[in-house]
Short mmCIF file of C-alpha atoms and ligand atoms in Angstrom, two decimals:
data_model
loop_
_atom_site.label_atom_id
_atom_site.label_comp_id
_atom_site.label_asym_id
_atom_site.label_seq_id
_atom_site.Cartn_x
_atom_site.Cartn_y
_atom_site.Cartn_z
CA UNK A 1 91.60 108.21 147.97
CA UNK A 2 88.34 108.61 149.43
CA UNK A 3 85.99 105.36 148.93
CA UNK A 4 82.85 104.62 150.01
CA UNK A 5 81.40 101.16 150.25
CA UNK A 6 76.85 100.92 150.30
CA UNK A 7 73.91 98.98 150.36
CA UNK A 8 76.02 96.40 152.74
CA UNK A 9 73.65 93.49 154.24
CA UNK A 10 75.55 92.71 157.45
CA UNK A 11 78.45 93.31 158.63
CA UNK A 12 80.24 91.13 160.67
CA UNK A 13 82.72 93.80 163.10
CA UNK A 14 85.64 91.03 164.14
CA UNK A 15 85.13 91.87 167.45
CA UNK A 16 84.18 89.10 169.37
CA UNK A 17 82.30 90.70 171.97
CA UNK A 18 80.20 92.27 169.25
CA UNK A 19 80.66 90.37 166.46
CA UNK A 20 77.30 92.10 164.30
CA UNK A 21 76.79 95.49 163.81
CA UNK A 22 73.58 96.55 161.61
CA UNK A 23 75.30 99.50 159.59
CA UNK A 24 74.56 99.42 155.48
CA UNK A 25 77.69 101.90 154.48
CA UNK A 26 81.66 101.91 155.11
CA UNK A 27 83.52 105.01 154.22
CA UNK A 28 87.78 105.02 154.07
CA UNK A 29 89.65 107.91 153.37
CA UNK A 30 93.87 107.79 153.21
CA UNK A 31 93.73 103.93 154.09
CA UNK A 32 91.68 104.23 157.19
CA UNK A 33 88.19 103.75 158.11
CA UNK A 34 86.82 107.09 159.02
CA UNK A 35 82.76 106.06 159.07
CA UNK A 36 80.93 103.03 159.49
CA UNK A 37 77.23 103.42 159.03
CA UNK A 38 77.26 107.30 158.08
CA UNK A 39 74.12 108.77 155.79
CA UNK A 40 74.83 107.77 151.94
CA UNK A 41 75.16 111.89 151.80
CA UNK A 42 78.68 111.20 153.05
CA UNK A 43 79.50 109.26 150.73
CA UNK A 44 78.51 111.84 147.49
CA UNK A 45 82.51 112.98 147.81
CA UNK A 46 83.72 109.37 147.44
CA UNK A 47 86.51 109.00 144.46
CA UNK A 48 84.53 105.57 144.62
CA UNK A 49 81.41 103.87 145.67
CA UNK A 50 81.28 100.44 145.73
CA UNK A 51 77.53 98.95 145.98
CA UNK A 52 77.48 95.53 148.09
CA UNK A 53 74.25 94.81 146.90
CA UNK A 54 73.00 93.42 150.16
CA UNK A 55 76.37 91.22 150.51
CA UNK A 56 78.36 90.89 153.84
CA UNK A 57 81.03 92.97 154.89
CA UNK A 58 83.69 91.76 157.60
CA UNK A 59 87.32 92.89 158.12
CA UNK A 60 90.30 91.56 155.68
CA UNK A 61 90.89 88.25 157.21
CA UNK A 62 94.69 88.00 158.99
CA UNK A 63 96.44 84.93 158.47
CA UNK A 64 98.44 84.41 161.48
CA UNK A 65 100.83 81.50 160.42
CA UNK A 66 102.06 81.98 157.28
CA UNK A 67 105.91 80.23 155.87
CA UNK A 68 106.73 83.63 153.74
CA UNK A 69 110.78 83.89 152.27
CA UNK A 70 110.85 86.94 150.01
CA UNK A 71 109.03 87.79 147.37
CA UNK A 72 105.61 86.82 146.11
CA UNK A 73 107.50 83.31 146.21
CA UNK A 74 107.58 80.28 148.15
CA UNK A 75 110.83 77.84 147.66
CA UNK A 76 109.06 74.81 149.72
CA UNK A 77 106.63 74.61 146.90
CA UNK A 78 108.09 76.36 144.00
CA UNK A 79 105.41 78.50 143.54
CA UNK A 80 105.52 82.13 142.75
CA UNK A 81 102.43 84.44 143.39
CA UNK A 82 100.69 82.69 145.97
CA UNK A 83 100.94 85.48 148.51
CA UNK A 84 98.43 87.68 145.78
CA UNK A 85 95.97 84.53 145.32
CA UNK A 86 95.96 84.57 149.01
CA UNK A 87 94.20 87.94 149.03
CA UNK A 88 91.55 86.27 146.68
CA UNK A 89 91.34 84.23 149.55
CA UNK A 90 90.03 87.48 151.79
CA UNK A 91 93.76 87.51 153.52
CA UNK A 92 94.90 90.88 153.82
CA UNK A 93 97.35 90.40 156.03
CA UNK A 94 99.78 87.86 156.90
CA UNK A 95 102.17 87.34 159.58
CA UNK A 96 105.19 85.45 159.24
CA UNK A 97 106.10 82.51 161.19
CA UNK A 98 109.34 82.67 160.58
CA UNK A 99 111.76 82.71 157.10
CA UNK A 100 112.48 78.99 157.69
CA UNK A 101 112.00 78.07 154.36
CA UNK A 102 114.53 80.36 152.54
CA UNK A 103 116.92 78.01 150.97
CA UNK A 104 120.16 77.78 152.39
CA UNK A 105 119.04 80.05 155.51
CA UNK A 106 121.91 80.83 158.05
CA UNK A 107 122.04 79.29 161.20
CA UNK A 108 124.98 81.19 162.15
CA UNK A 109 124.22 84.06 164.64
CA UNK A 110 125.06 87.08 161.97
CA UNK A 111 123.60 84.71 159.53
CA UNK A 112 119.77 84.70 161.58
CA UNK A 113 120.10 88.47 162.63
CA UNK A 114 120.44 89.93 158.76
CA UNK A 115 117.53 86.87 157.65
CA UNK A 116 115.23 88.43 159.95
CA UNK A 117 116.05 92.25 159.39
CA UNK A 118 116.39 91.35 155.40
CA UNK A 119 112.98 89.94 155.58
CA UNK A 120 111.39 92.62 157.57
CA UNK A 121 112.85 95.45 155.34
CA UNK A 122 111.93 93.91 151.96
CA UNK A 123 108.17 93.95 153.60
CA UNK A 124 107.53 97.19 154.59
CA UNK A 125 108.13 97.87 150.80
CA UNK A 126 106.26 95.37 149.16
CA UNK A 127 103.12 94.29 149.09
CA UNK A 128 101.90 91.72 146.82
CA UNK A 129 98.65 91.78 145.37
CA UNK A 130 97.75 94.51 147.88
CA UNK A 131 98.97 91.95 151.26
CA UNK A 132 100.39 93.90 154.08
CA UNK A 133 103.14 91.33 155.18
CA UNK A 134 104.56 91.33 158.63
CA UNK A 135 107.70 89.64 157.78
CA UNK A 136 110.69 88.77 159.73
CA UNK A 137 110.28 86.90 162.92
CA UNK A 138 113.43 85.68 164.72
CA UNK A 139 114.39 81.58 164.96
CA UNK A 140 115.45 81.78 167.68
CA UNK A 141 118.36 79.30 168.21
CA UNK A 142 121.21 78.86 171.07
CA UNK A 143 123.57 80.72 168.48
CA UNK A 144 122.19 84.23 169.52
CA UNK A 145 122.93 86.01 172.42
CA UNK A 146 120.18 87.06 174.57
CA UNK A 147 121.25 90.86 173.76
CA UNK A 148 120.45 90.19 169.88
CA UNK A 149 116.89 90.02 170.90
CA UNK A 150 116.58 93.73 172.35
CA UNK A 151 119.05 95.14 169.18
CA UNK A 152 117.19 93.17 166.61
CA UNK A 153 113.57 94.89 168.36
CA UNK A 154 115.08 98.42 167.69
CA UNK A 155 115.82 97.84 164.42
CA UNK A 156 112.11 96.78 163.96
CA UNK A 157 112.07 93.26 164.46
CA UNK A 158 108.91 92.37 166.50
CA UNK A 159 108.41 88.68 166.01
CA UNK A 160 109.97 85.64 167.58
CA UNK A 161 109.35 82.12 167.00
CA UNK A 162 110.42 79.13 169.08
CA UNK A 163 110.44 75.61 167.32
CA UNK A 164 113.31 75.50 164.52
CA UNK A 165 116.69 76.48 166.30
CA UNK A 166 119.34 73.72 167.47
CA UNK A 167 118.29 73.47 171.28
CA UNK A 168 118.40 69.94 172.18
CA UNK A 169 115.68 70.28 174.86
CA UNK A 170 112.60 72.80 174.31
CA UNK A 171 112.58 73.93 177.66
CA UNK A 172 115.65 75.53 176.68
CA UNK A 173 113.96 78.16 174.51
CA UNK A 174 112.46 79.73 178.22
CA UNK A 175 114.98 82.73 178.63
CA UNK A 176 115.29 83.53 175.01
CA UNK A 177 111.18 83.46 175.09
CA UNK A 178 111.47 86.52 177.71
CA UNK A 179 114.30 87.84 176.37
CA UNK A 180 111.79 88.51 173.44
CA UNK A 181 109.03 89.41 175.28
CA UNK A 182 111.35 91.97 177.57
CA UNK A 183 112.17 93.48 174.42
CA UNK A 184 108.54 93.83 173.01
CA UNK A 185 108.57 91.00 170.34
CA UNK A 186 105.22 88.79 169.88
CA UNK A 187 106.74 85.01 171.03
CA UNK A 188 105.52 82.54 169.16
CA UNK A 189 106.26 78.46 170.03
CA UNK A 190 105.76 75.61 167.14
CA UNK A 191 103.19 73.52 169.10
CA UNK A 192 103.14 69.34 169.06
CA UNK A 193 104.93 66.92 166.82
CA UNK A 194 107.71 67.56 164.81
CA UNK A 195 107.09 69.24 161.15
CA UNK A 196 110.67 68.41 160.06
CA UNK A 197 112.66 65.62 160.81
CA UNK A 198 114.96 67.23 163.37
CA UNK A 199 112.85 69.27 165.59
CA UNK A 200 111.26 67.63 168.43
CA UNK A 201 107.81 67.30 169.78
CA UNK A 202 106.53 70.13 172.08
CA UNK A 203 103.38 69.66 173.98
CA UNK A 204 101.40 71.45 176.57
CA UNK A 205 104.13 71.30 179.80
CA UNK A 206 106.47 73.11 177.28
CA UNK A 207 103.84 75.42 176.26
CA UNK A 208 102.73 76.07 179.81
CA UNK A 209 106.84 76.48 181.08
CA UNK A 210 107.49 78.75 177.72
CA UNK A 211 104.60 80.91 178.26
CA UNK A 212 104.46 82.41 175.07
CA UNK A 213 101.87 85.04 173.31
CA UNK A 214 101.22 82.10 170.82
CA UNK A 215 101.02 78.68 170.64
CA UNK A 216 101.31 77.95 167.27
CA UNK A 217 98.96 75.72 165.15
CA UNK A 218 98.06 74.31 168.98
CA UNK A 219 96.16 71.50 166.80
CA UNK A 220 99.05 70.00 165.35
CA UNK A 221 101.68 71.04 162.58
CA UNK A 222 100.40 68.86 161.71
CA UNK A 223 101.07 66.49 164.30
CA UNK A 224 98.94 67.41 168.05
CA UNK A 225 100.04 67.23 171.42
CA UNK A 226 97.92 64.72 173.59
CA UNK A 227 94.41 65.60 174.41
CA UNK A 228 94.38 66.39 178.02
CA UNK A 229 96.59 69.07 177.19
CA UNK A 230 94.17 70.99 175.38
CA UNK A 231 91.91 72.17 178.84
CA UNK A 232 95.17 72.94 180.53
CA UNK A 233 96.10 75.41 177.81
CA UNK A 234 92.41 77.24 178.05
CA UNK A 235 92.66 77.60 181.91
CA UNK A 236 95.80 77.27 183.28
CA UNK A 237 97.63 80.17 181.01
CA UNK A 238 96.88 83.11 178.37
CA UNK A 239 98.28 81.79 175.90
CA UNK A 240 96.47 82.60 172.37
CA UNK A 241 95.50 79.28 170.91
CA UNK A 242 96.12 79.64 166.86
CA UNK A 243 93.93 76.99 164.68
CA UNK A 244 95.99 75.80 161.76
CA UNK A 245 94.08 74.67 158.64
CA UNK A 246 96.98 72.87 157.44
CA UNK A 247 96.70 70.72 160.92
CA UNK A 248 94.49 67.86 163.09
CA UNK A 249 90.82 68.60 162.37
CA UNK A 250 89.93 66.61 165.32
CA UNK A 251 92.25 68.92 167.75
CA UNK A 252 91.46 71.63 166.14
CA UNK A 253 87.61 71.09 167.44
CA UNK A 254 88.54 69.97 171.05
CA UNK A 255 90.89 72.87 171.20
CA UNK A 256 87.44 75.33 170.39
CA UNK A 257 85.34 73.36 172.97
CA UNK A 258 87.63 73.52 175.77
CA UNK A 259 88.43 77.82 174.47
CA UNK A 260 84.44 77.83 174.97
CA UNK A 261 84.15 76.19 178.51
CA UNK A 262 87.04 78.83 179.85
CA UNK A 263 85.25 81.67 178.46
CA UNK A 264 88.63 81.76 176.26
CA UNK A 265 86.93 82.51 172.43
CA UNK A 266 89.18 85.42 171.91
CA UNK A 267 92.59 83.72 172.99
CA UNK A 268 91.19 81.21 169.64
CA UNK A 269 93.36 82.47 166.19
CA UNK A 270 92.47 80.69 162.98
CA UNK A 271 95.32 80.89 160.42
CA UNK A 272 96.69 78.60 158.17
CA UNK A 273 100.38 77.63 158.45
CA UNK A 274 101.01 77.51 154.53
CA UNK A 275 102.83 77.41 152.39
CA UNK A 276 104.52 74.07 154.40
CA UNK A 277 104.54 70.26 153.01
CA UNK A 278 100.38 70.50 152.88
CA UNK A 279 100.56 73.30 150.58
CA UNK A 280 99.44 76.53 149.19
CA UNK A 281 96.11 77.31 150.41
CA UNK A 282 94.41 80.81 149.18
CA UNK A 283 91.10 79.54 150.91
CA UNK A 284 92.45 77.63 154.02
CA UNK A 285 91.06 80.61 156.55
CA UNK A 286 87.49 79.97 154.74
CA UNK A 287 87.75 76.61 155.63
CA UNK A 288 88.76 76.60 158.75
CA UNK A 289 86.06 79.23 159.42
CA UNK A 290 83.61 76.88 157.88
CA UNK A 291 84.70 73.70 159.98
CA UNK A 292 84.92 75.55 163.05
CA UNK A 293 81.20 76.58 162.55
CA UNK A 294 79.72 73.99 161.08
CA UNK A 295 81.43 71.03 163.04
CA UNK A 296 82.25 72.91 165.97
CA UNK A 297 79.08 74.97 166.29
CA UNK A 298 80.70 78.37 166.69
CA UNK A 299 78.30 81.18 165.64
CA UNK A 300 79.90 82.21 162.03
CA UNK A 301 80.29 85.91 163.21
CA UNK A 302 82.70 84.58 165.89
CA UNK A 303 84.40 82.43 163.16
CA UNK A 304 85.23 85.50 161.51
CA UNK A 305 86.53 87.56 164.48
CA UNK A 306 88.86 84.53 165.30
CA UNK A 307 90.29 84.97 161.78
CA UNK A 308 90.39 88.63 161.95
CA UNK A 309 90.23 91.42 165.38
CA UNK A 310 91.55 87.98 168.14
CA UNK A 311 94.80 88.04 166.01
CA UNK A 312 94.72 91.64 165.76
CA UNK A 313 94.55 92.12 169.83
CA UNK A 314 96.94 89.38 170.20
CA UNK A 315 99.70 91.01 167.52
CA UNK A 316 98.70 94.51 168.72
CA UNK A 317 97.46 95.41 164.09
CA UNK A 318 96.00 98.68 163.57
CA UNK A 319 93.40 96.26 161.08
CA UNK A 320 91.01 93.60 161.90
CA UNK A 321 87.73 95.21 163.24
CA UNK A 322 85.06 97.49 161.15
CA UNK A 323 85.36 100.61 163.14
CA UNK A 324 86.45 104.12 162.41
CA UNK A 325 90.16 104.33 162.74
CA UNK A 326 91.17 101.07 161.75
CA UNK A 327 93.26 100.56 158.95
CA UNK A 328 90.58 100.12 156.05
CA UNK A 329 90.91 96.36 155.12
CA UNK A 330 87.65 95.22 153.84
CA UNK A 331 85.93 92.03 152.06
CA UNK A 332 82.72 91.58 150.97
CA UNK A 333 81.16 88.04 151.00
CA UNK A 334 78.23 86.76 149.96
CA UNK A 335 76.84 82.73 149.73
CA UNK A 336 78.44 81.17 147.04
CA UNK A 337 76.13 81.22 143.84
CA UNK A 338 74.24 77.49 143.39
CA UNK A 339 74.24 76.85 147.43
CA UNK A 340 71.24 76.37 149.66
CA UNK A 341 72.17 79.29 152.18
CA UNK A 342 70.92 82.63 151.44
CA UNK A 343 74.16 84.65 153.03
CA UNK A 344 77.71 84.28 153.90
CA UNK A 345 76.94 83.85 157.47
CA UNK A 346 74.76 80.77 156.70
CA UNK A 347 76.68 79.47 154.58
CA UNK A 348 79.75 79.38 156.53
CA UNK A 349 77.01 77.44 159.54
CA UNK A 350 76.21 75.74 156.63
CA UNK A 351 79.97 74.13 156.21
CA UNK A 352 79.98 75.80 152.43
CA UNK A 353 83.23 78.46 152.26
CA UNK A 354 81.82 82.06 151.67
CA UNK A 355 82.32 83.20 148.31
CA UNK A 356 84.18 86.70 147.88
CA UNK A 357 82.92 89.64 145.92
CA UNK A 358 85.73 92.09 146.98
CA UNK A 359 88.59 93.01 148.60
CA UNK A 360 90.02 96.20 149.65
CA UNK A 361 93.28 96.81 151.92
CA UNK A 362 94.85 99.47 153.09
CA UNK A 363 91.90 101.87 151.98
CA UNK A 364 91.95 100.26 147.65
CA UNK A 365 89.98 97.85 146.31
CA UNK A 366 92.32 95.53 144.88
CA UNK A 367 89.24 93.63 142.85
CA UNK A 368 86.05 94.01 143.10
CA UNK A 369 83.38 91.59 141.57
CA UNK A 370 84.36 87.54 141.68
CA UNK A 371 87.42 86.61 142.94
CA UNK A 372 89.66 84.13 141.29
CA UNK A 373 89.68 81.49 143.91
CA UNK A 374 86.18 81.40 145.32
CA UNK A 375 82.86 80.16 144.10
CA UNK A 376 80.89 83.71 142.63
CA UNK A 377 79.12 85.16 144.82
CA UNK A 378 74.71 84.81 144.62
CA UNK A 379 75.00 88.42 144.69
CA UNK A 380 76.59 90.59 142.10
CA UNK A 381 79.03 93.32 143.79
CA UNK A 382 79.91 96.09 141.45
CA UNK A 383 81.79 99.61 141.02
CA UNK A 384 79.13 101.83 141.12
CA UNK A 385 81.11 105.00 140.75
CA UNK A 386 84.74 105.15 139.62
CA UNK A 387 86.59 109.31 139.20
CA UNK A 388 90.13 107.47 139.21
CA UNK A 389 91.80 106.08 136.72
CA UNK A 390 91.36 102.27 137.87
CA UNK A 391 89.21 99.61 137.06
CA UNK A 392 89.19 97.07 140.29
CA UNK A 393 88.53 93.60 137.99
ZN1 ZN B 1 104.51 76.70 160.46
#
């Protein structure tokens, strides 16, 4: 499908060395952005046309930290269809942190090999509500051989997460942390108090020791490691520092002032680490965004690329920046009707959430005009021009 997306306000690239780019048209063709700012002539071929009636376009937001099992379903909460009212949320894509929550999951070494593949597998063929899922990271856990790491990575597995296997000491998750990496996985390490009863506290020595990609929800889930540990993780390693909604608000701010003084911004992530004990929340990225702006003072553009192209660099995605080439995950936001702020980049200074007029992944809009879960937008975004037969409510 070729679609074309005009009359765009700003557009706010994910990139946070240039996070603006003045361009009023998007065009996708087979999933993929193939023009950004082209003449509306090239867009007289598009299947459909979208007009963003002066709204703001930024990449589909990537939720780095997200508790998926299978299914559109999460066990810890008993909810079902979360994962699709998460893309009402502006998520696109989300990234597993692990199939903890599966009921009854293995913690036998067969037993954590097929959880991981299973999980993987069942994602590449599903996507709910339009969510590409990265599904199937590792726990890794004194049960597995360091060779598992390398077999499970050539059988597609590219995610490992430190924090929920049976080591008694956390510095004991170091070799199977480079195991991981040697084999090309993403390493990701739980980061501060425990979240279950069980698992011990992990603070900034283990973080530092561990080196992973990712130190996960570095604010606390929920519970933070002690301050002072916050400046040695901006400038003593390169560690990507992910910002948990569902974490300490207070941390979560220190953690973006001492990312600022090292010159860090783009090892910052914003994700949410749901669905957990706090819940299922479809707007936790607009939140965080919001806080991190408005009590943190982080230019809103920048807000955005921490939510969208710094985890895309840091998990290598083909998505999270508004350039030709990328995969074509889109949302268009606007100030949420009955505010004071005029767009969706002052609102979000502003501390409001943006309100979201549409959302397209992987190249389809998967609605387009009000989304369930957010305010309406002050603008109205419409189909302008529809040859398929779809309607994008
Ligand atoms: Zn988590």
């Amino acid at each position: 499908m070729k679609l074309g997306i005009r009359n765009i306000g700003t557009m706010a690239t994910g990139d946070c060395n240039a996070p603006v780019a003045e361009a009023e048209t998007i065009v996708c063709e087979n999933g993929r952005i193939t023009g950004v700012g082209v003449a509306e002539d090239a867009l007289e071929d598009c299947e459909v046309v979208i007009d963003a009636n002066g709204t703001t376009a930024v990449p589909g937001l990537i939720d780095s930290h997200v508790h998926i099992t299978f299914g559109d379903f999460t066990p810890r909460q008993n909810v079902v269809g979360y994962l699709s009212s998460y893309v009402h949320g502006g998520v696109t894509t989300s990234i597993s942190a692990s199939e903890v929550h599966v009921p009854g999951r293995p913690h036998d070494r067969g037993g954590l090999k097929a959880l991981s593949l299973a999980a993987h597998a069942c994602f590449e063929n599903y996507r709910p509500g339009g969510m590409r899922v990265h599904a199937g990271s590792i726990i890794l856990d004194p049960e597995l051989q360091l060779s598992d790491l390398a077999e499970l990575a050539e059988g597609g597995i590219w995610l490992a997460k430190a924090g929920f296997g049976a080591f008694d000491d956390a510095f004991a998750y170091a070799p199977y942390i480079k195991a991981a990496r040697d084999a090309g996985m993403i390493t990701t390490v739980h980061t501060g108090g425990s979240s279950i009863p069980g698992s011990g506290a992990i603070s900034g020595d283990h973080i530092l020791a561990l080196d992973p990609h990712v130190s996960f929800h570095v604010n606390g889930g929920p519970t933070a490691m002690p301050d002072a540990d916050f400046q040695r993780l901006a400038n003593e390693s390169e560690v990507a520092m992910q910002i948990c909604t569902a974490g300490n608000l207070r941390t979560a701010l220190l953690c973006l002032e001492e990312a600022l003084k090292a010159d860090a911004l783009h090892r910052i992530l914003i994700a949410t680490d749901t669905p957990t004990g706090s819940g299922i929340m479809p707007l936790g990225i607009l939140y965080t965004m919001s806080h991190m702006s408005a009590l943190g003072g982080l230019a809103p553009e920048l807000a955005i690329a921490c939510a969208t192209g710094n985890n895309a660099r840091v998990y290598g995605l083909q998505s999270g920046f508004l350039v030709p080439g990328c995969l074509a995950d889109i949302v268009l936001m606007d100030a949420p009707d009955g505010g004071t702020q005029k767009t969706a980049l002052k609102a979000i200074r502003h501390g409001d959430i943006a309100a979201i007029g549409a959302v397209i992944s992987n190249g389809v809009p998967r609605f387009v005009g009000r989304s369930r879960n957010t305010p309406a937008t002050t603008r109205g975004v419409h189909v302008e021009r529809c040859e398929i037969p779809a309607s994008f409510d």
